[in-house]
Amino acid sequence: MSDAITDVLNWLESRKDIQSLRAAVCDLNGIMRGKRIPVEQARKALKGKLRMPYSA
């Protein structure tokens, strides 16, 4: 795991007040698509294994 990912995970662990994250991408039409995920899934999201909604 890269140092940047480890740093983010350590920071999130130290911030008990943060309970969820927002993952978002812009689709081909310029519309933001995303979801809110629990902090416990941050490792999965940072490794690129988070499923996002499809649109076209």
PDB file of C-alpha atoms in Angstrom:
ATOM      1  CA  MET A   1       0.000   0.000   0.000  1.00  0.00           C
ATOM      2  CA  SER A   2       1.353   3.442  -0.850  1.00  0.00           C
ATOM      3  CA  ASP A   3       2.405   5.947   1.783  1.00  0.00           C
ATOM      4  CA  ALA A   4      -0.348   8.356   0.706  1.00  0.00           C
ATOM      5  CA  ILE A   5      -3.086   5.754   1.257  1.00  0.00           C
ATOM      6  CA  THR A   6      -1.592   4.789   4.611  1.00  0.00           C
ATOM      7  CA  ASP A   7      -1.480   8.457   5.632  1.00  0.00           C
ATOM      8  CA  VAL A   8      -5.143   8.976   4.710  1.00  0.00           C
ATOM      9  CA  LEU A   9      -6.230   5.835   6.580  1.00  0.00           C
ATOM     10  CA  ASN A  10      -4.242   6.858   9.664  1.00  0.00           C
ATOM     11  CA  TRP A  11      -5.756  10.352   9.533  1.00  0.00           C
ATOM     12  CA  LEU A  12      -9.273   8.922   9.239  1.00  0.00           C
ATOM     13  CA  GLU A  13      -8.615   6.598  12.170  1.00  0.00           C
ATOM     14  CA  SER A  14      -7.540   9.536  14.319  1.00  0.00           C
ATOM     15  CA  ARG A  15     -10.691  11.522  13.428  1.00  0.00           C
ATOM     16  CA  LYS A  16     -13.460   9.645  15.226  1.00  0.00           C
ATOM     17  CA  ASP A  17     -15.923  12.453  14.386  1.00  0.00           C
ATOM     18  CA  ILE A  18     -15.863  11.508  10.684  1.00  0.00           C
ATOM     19  CA  GLN A  19     -18.375   8.714  10.100  1.00  0.00           C
ATOM     20  CA  SER A  20     -18.775   8.694   6.322  1.00  0.00           C
ATOM     21  CA  LEU A  21     -17.030   9.745   3.113  1.00  0.00           C
ATOM     22  CA  ARG A  22     -18.396  10.930  -0.203  1.00  0.00           C
ATOM     23  CA  ALA A  23     -17.026   9.266  -3.333  1.00  0.00           C
ATOM     24  CA  ALA A  24     -17.977  11.034  -6.575  1.00  0.00           C
ATOM     25  CA  VAL A  25     -17.075  11.112 -10.263  1.00  0.00           C
ATOM     26  CA  CYS A  26     -18.290  13.223 -13.159  1.00  0.00           C
ATOM     27  CA  ASP A  27     -20.071  11.257 -15.917  1.00  0.00           C
ATOM     28  CA  LEU A  28     -19.777  11.881 -19.672  1.00  0.00           C
ATOM     29  CA  ASN A  29     -22.598  14.447 -19.528  1.00  0.00           C
ATOM     30  CA  GLY A  30     -20.987  16.462 -16.743  1.00  0.00           C
ATOM     31  CA  ILE A  31     -23.312  15.192 -14.014  1.00  0.00           C
ATOM     32  CA  MET A  32     -21.769  14.266 -10.672  1.00  0.00           C
ATOM     33  CA  ARG A  33     -22.472  10.673  -9.672  1.00  0.00           C
ATOM     34  CA  GLY A  34     -21.484   9.194  -6.369  1.00  0.00           C
ATOM     35  CA  LYS A  35     -22.333   7.717  -3.042  1.00  0.00           C
ATOM     36  CA  ARG A  36     -21.714   8.127   0.636  1.00  0.00           C
ATOM     37  CA  ILE A  37     -19.708   5.301   2.205  1.00  0.00           C
ATOM     38  CA  PRO A  38     -18.911   4.444   5.820  1.00  0.00           C
ATOM     39  CA  VAL A  39     -15.350   5.166   6.943  1.00  0.00           C
ATOM     40  CA  GLU A  40     -14.861   1.411   7.398  1.00  0.00           C
ATOM     41  CA  GLN A  41     -14.944   1.063   3.584  1.00  0.00           C
ATOM     42  CA  ALA A  42     -12.261   3.726   3.014  1.00  0.00           C
ATOM     43  CA  ARG A  43      -9.528   1.138   2.394  1.00  0.00           C
ATOM     44  CA  LYS A  44     -11.641  -0.492  -0.333  1.00  0.00           C
ATOM     45  CA  ALA A  45     -12.375   2.887  -1.947  1.00  0.00           C
ATOM     46  CA  LEU A  46      -8.736   4.026  -1.881  1.00  0.00           C
ATOM     47  CA  LYS A  47      -7.653   0.788  -3.577  1.00  0.00           C
ATOM     48  CA  GLY A  48     -10.087   1.491  -6.439  1.00  0.00           C
ATOM     49  CA  LYS A  49     -12.447  -1.366  -5.581  1.00  0.00           C
ATOM     50  CA  LEU A  50     -15.522   0.748  -4.932  1.00  0.00           C
ATOM     51  CA  ARG A  51     -18.406   0.223  -7.357  1.00  0.00           C
ATOM     52  CA  MET A  52     -19.907   3.440  -8.704  1.00  0.00           C
ATOM     53  CA  PRO A  53     -23.205   4.046 -10.546  1.00  0.00           C
ATOM     54  CA  TYR A  54     -23.193   3.796 -14.346  1.00  0.00           C
ATOM     55  CA  SER A  55     -24.634   6.499 -16.575  1.00  0.00           C
ATOM     56  CA  ALA A  56     -24.268   7.746 -20.114  1.00  0.00           C
TER      57      ALA A  56
END
